[in-house]
Coordinates of N, CA and C in Angstrom, one line a residue:
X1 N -4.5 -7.5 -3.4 CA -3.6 -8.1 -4.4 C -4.1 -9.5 -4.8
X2 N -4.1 -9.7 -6.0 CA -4.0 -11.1 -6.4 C -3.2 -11.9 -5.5
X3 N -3.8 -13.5 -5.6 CA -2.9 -14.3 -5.1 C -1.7 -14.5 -6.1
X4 N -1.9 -15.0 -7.4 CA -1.0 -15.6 -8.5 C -0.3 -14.1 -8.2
X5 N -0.2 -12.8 -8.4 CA 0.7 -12.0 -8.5 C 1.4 -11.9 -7.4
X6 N 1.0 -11.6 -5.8 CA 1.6 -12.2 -4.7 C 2.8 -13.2 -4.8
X7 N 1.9 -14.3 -5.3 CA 3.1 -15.6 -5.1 C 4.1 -15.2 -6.1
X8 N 4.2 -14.8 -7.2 CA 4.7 -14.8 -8.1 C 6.3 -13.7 -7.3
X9 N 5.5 -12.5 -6.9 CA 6.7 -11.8 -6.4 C 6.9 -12.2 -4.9
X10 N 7.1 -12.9 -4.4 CA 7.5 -13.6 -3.1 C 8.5 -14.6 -3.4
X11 N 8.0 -14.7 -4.6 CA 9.4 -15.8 -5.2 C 10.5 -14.9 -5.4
X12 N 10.2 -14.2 -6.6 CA 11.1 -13.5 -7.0 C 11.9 -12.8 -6.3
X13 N 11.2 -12.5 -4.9 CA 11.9 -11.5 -3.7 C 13.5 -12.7 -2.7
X14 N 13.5 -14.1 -3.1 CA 14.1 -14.6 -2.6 C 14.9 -15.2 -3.4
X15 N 14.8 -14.7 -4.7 CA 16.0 -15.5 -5.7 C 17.2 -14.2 -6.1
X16 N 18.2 -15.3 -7.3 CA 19.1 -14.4 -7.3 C 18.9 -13.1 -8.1
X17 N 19.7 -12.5 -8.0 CA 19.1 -10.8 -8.2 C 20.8 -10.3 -9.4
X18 N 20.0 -10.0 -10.2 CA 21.3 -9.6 -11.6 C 21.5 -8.0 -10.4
X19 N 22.3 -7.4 -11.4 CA 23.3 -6.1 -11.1 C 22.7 -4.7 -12.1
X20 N 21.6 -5.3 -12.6 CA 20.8 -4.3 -13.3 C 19.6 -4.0 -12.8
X21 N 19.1 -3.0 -12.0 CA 17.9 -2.8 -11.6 C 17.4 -2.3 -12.9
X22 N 16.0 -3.1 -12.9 CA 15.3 -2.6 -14.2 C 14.5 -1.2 -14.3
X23 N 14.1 -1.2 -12.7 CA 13.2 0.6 -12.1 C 13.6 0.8 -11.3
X24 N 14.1 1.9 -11.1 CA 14.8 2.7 -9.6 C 13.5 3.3 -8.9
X25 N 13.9 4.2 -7.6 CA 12.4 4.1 -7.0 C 12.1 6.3 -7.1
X26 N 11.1 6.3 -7.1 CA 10.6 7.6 -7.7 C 9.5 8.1 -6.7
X27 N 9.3 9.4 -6.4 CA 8.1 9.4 -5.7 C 6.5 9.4 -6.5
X28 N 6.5 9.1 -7.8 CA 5.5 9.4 -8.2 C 6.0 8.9 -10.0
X29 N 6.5 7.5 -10.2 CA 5.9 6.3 -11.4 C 4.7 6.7 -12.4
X30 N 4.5 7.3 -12.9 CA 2.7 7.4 -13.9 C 2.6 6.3 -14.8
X31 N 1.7 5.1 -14.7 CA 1.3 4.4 -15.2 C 1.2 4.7 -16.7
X32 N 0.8 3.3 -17.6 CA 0.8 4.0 -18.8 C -0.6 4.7 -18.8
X33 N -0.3 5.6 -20.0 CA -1.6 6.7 -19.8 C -2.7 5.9 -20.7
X34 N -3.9 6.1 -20.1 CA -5.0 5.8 -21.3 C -4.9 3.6 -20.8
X35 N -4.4 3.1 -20.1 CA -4.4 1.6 -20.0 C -5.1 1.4 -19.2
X36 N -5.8 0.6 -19.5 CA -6.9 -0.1 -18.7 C -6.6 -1.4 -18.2
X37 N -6.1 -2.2 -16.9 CA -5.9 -3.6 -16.8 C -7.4 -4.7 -16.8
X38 N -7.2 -5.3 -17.4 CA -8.4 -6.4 -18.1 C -8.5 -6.7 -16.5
X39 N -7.6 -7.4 -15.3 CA -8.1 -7.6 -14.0 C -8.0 -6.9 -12.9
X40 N -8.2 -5.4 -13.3 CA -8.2 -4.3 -12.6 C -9.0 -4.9 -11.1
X41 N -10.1 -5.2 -11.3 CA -11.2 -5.4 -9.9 C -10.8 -6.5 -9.4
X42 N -10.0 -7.9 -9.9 CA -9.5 -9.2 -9.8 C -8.7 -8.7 -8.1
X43 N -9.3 -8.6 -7.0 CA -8.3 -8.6 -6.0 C -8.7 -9.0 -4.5
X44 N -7.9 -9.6 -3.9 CA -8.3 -10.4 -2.6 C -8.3 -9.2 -1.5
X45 N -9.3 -8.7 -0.9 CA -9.2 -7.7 0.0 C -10.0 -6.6 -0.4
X46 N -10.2 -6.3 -1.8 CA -10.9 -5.2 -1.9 C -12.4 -4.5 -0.9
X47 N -12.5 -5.7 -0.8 CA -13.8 -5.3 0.2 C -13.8 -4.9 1.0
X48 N -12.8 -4.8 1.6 CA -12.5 -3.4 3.4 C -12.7 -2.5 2.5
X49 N -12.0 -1.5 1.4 CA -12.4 -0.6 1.0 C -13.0 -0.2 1.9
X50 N -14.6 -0.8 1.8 CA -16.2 -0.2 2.0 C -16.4 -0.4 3.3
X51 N -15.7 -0.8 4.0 CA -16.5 -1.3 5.8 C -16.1 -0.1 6.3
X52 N -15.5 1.7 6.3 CA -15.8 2.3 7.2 C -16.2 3.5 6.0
X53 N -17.3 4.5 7.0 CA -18.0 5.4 5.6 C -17.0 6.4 5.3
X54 N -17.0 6.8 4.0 CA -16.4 8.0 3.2 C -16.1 9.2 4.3
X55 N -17.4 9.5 4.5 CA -18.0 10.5 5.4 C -17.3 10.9 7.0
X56 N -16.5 9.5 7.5 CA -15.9 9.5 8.5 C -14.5 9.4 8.9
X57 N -14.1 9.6 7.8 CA -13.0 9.9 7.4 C -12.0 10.8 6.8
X58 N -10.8 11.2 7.7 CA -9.8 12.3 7.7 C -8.6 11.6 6.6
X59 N -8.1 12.8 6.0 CA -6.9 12.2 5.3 C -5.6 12.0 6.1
X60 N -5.6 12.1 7.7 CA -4.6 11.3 8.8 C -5.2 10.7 9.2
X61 N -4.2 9.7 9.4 CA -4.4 8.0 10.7 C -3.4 7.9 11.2
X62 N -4.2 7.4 12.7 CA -2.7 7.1 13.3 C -3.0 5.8 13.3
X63 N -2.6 4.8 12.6 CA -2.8 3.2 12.2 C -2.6 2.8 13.1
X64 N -1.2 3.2 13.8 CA -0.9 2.7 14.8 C -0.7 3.0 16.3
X65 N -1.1 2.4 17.1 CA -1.1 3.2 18.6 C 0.1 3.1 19.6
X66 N 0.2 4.1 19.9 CA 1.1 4.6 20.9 C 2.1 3.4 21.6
X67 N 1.2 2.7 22.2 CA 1.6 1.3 22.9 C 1.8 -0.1 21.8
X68 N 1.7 0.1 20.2 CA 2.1 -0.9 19.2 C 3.7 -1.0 19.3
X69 N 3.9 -1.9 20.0 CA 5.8 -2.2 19.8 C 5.8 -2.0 18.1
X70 N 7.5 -1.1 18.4 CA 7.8 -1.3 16.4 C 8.6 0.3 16.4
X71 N 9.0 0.4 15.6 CA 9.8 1.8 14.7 C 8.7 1.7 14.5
X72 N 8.7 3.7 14.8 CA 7.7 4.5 14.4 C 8.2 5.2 13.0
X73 N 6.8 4.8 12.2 CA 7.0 5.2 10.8 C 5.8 6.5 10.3
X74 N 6.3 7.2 9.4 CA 5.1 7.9 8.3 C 5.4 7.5 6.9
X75 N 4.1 7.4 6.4 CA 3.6 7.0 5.2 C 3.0 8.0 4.6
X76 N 3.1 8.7 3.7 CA 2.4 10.2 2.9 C 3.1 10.3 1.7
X77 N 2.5 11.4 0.9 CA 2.1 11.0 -0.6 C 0.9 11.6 -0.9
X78 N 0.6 12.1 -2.0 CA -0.2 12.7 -2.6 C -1.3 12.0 -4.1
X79 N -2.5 11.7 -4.0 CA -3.3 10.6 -4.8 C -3.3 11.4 -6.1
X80 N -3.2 11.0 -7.7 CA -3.2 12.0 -8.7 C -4.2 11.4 -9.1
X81 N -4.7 12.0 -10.2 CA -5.9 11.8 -10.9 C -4.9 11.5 -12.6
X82 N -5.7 11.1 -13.7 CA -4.9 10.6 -14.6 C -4.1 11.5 -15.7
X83 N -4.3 13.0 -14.9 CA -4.3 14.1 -15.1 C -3.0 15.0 -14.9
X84 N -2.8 14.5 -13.7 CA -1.9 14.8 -13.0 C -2.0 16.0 -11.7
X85 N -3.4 15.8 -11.7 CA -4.2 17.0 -10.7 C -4.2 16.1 -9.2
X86 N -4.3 16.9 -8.1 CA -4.4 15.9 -7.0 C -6.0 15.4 -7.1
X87 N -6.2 14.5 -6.6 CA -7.9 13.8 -6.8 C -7.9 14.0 -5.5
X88 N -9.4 14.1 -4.8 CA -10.0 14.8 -3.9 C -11.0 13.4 -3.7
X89 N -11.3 13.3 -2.1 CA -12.3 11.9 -2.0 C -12.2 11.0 -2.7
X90 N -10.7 10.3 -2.1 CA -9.8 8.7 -2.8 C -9.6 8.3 -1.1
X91 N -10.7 7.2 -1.4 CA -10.5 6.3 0.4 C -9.1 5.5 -0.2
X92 N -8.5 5.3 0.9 CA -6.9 4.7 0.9 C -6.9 3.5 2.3
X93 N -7.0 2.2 1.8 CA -7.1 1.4 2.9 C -5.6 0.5 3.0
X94 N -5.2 0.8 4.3 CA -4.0 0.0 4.3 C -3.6 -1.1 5.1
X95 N -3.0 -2.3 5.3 CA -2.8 -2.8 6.5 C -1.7 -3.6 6.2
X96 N -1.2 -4.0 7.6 CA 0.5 -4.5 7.1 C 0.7 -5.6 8.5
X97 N 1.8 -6.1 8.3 CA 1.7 -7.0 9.5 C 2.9 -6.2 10.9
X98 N 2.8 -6.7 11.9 CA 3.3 -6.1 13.2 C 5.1 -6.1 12.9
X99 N 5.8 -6.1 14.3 CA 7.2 -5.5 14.1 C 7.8 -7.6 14.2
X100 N 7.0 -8.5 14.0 CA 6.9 -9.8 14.2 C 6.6 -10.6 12.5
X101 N 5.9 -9.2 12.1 CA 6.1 -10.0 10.3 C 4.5 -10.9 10.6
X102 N 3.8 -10.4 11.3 CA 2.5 -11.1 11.6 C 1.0 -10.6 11.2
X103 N 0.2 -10.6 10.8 CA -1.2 -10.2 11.0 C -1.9 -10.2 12.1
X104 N -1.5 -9.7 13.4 CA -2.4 -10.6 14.7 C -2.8 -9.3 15.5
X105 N -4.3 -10.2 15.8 CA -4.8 -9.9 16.6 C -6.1 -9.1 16.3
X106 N -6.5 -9.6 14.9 CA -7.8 -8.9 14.3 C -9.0 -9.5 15.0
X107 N -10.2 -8.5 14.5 CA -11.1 -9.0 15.2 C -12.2 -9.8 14.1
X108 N -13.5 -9.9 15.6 CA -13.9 -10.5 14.4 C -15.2 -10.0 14.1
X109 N -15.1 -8.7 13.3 CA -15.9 -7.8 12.7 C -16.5 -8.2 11.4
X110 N -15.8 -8.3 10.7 CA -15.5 -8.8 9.1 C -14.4 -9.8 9.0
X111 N -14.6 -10.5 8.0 CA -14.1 -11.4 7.6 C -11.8 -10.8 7.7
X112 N -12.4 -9.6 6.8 CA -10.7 -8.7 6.6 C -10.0 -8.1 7.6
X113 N -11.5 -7.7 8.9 CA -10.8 -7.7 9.9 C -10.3 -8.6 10.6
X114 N -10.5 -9.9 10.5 CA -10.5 -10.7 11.3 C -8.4 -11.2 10.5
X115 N -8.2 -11.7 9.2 CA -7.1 -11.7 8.5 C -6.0 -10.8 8.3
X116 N -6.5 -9.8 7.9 CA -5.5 -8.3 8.2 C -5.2 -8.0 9.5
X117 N -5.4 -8.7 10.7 CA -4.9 -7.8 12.1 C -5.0 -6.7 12.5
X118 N -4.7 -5.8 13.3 CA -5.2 -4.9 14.1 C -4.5 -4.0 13.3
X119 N -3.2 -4.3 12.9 CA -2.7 -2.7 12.1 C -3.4 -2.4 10.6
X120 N -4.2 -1.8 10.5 CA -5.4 -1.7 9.4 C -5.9 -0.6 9.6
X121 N -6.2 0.3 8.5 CA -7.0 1.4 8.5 C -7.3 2.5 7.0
X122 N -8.1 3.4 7.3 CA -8.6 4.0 6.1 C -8.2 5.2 6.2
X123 N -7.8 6.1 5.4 CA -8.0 7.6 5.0 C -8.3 8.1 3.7
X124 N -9.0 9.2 3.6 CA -9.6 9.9 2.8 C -8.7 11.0 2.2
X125 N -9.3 11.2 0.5 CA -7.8 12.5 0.5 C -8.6 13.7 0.8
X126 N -8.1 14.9 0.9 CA -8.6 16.1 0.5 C -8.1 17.3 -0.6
X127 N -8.6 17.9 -1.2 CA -8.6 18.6 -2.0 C -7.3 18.9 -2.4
X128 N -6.1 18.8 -2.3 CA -4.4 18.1 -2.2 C -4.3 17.0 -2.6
X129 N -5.1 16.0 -2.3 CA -4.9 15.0 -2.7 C -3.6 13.9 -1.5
X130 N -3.5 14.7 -1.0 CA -2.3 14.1 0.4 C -3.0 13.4 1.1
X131 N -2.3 12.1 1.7 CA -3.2 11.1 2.6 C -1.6 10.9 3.8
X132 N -1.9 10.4 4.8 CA -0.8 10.4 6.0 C -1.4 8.8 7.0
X133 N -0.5 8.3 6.9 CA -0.9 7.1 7.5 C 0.6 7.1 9.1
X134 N 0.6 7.0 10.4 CA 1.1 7.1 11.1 C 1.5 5.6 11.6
X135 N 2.3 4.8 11.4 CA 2.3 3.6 11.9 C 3.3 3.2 12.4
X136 N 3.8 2.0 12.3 CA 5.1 1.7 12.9 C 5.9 0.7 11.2
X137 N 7.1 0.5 10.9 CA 7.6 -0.2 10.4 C 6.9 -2.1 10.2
X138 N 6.4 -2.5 9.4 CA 6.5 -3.4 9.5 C 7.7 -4.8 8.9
X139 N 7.4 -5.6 9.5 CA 8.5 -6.8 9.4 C 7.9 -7.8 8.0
X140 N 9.1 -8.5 7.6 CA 9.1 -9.5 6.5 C 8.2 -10.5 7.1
X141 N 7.6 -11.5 7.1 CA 6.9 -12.7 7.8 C 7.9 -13.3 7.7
X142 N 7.7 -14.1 8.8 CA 8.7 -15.0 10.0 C 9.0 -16.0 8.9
X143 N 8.8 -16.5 7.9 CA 9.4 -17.4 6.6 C 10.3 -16.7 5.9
X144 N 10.3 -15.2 5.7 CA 11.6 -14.5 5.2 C 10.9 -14.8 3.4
X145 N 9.9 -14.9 3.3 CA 9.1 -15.2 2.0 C 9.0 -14.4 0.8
X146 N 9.7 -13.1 1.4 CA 9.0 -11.5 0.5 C 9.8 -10.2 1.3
X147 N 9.6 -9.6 1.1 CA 10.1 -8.1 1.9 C 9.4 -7.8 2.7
X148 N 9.2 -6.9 3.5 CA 8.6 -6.2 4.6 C 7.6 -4.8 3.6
X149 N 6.4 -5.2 3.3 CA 5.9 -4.1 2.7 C 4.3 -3.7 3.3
X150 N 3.2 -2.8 2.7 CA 2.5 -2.6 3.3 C 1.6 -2.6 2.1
X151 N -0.2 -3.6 2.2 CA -1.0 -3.3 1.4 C -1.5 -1.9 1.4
X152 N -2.1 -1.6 -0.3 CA -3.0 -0.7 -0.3 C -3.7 -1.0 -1.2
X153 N -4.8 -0.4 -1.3 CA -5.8 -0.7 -1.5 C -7.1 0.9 -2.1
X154 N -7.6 1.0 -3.5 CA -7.7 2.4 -3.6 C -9.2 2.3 -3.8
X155 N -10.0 3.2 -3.1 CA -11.9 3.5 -3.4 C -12.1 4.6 -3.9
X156 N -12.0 5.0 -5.2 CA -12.4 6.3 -6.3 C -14.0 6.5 -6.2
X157 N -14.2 7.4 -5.2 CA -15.7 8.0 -5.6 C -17.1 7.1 -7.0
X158 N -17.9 6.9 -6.7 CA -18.3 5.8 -7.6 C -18.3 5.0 -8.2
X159 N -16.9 4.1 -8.0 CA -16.2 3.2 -8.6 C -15.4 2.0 -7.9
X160 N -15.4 1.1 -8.4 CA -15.1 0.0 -7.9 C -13.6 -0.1 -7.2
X161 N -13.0 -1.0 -6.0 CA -12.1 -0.7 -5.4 C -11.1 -1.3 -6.2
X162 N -9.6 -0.8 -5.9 CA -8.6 -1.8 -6.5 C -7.5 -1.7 -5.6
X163 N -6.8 -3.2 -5.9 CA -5.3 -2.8 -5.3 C -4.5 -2.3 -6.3
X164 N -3.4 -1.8 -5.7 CA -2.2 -1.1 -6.4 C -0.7 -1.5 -5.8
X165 N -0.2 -1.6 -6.4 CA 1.7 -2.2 -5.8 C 1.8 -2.0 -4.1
X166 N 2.7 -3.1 -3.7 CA 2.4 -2.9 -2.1 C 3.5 -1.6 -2.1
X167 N 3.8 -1.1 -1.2 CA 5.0 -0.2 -0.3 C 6.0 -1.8 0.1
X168 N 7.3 -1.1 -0.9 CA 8.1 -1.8 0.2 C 9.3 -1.1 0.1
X169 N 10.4 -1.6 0.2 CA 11.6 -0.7 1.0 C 12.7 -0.6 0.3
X170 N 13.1 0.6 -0.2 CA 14.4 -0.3 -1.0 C 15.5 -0.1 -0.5
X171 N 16.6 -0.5 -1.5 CA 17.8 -1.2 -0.4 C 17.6 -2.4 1.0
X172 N 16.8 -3.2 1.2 CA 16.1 -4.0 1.9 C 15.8 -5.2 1.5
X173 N 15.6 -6.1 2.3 CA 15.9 -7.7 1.9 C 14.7 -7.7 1.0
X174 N 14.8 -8.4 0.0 CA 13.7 -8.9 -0.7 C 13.3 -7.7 -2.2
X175 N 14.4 -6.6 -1.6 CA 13.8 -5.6 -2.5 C 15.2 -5.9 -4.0
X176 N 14.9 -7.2 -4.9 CA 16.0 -7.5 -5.6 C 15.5 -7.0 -6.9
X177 N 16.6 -6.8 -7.8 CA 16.4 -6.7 -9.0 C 15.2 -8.0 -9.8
X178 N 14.9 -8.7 -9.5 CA 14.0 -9.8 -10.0 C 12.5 -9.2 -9.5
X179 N 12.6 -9.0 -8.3 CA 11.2 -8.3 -7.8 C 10.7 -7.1 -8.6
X180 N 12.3 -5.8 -8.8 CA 11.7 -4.6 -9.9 C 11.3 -5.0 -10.6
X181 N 11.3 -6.3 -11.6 CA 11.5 -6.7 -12.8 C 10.0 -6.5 -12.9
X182 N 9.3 -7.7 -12.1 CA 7.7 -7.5 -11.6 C 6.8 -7.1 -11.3
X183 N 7.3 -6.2 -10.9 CA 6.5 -4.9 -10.5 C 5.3 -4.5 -11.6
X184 N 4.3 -4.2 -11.4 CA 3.6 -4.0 -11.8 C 3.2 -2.1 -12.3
X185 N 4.0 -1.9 -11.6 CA 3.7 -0.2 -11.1 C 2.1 0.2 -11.2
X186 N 1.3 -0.4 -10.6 CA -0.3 -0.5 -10.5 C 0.1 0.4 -9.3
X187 N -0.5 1.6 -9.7 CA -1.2 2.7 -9.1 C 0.6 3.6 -8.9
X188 N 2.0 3.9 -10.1 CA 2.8 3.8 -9.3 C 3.9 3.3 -9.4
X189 N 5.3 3.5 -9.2 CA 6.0 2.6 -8.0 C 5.8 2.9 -6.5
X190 N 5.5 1.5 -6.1 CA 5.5 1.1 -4.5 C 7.0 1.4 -4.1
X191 N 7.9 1.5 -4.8 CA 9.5 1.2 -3.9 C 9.7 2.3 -3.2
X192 N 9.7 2.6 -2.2 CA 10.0 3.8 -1.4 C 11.8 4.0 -0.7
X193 N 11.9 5.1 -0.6 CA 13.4 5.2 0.1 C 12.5 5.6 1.8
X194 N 13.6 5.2 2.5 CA 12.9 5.3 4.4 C 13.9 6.4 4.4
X195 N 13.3 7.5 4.9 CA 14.5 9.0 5.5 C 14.1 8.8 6.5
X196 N 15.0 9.5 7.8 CA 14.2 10.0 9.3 C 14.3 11.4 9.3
X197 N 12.8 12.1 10.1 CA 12.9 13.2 10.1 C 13.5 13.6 11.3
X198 N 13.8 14.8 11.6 CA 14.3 15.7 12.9 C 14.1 15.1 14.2
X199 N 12.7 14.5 14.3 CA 12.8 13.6 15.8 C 13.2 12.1 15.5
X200 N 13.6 11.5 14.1 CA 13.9 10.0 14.6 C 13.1 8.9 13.9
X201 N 12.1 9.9 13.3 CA 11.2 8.9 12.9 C 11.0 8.6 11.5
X202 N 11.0 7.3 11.3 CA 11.3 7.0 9.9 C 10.0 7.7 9.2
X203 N 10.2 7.9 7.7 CA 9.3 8.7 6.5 C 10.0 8.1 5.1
X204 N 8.3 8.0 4.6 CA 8.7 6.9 3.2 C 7.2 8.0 2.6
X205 N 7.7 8.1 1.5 CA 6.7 8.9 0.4 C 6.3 8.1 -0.5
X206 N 5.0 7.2 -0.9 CA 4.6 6.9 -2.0 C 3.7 7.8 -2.8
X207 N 3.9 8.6 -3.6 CA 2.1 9.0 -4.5 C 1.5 8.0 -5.0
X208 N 0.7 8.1 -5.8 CA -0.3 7.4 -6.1 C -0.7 8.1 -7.5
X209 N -1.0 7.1 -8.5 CA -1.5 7.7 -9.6 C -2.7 6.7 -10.0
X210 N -4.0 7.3 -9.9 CA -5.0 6.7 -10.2 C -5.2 5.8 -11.5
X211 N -5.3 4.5 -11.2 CA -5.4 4.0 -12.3 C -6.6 4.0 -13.7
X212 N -6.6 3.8 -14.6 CA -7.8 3.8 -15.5 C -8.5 2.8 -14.9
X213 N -10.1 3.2 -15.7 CA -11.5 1.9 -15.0 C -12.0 1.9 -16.9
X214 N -12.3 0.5 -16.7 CA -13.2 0.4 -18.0 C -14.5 1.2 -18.4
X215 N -14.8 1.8 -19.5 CA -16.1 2.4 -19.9 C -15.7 3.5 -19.8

């Protein structure tokens, strides 16, 4: 994510909030068709993308481990092409902060590892286009700055990486009418509803709709 667009909805996430939501939340938002964003590549983080190979990668993760304090969450959704076909080998890098609203505890592999924290990771789609991320809930940062949401981050087969709208929560702090307003719907709406399934465990569905690339 950009920094200026970051800050911009961090604000927005803590001011007052009218009675008109401007976008309700959808499993699957389609960008405008045929638009190309002039700062599509413009983004802080894109470079994990590339740090684990294509090749070694499943379209599940379990992001988070067993012993990670936190509500256990799923993350799934299906990657579309501009087509509306599922797209097949779309790396999906995500990371979020702990049940503390923190980034802790990264290493010091890369630079993103080292910033992003230990809850981080990659999946690949397959031929569905479905990707499943296994994690736990994450928290607002301990400033109460923004909502509780989760980057992502997309690697299209030959092509340069981008971010796309974070995941965040609706009905949930931060998630205000000023924030929809913002939104960018880059790759999407991010707003998810949280359901629990049969054992307890929270489930939030984003798709994904591949954005345009220049040329």
């Amino acid at each position: 994510m950009s920094i200026d667009r970051r800050s911009a909805l961090l604000a927005l996430a803590g001011g007052a909030s009218t009675l008109i939501a401007c976008r309700g939340i959808s499993a699957a938002t389609e960008p405008e068709r045929g638009k190309v964003r002039a700062d599509l590549y413009a983004c802080e983080g894109c470079d994990a993308v590339a740090e684990r190979r294509p090749d070694t990668l499943s379209a599940t993760l379990q992001l988070a481990s067993a012993q990670e304090p936190g509500e256990r969450m799923t993350l799934t959704g299906r990657v579309l092409s501009r087509d509306g076909t599922p797209a097949e080998d779309v790396v999906l890098y995500a990371h979020h902060t702990n049940r503390d609203g923190l980034y802790a505890n990264g290493t010091q592999e890369t630079e993103w590892s080292r910033r992003h924290g230990r809850l981080r990771g990659w999946v690949k789609t397959g031929v569905d286009g479905v990707y499943t991320f296994r994690t736990i809930k994450p928290a607002p940062y301990p400033d109460m700055a923004g909502p509780a949401h989760i980057h992502l981050f997309v690697g299209e087969p030959g092509k340069r990486p981008y971010y796309i709208d974070d995941v965040v929560f609706d009905g949930e702090f931060g998630v205000t009418a000023a924030y929809r307003q913002a939104c960018e719907l880059r790759g999407g709406n991010g707003i998810v509803r949280l359901d629990r399934t049969g054992d307890g465990i929270l489930f939030a569905r984003r798709d994904i709709w591949l954005e345009a690339h220049p040329g």
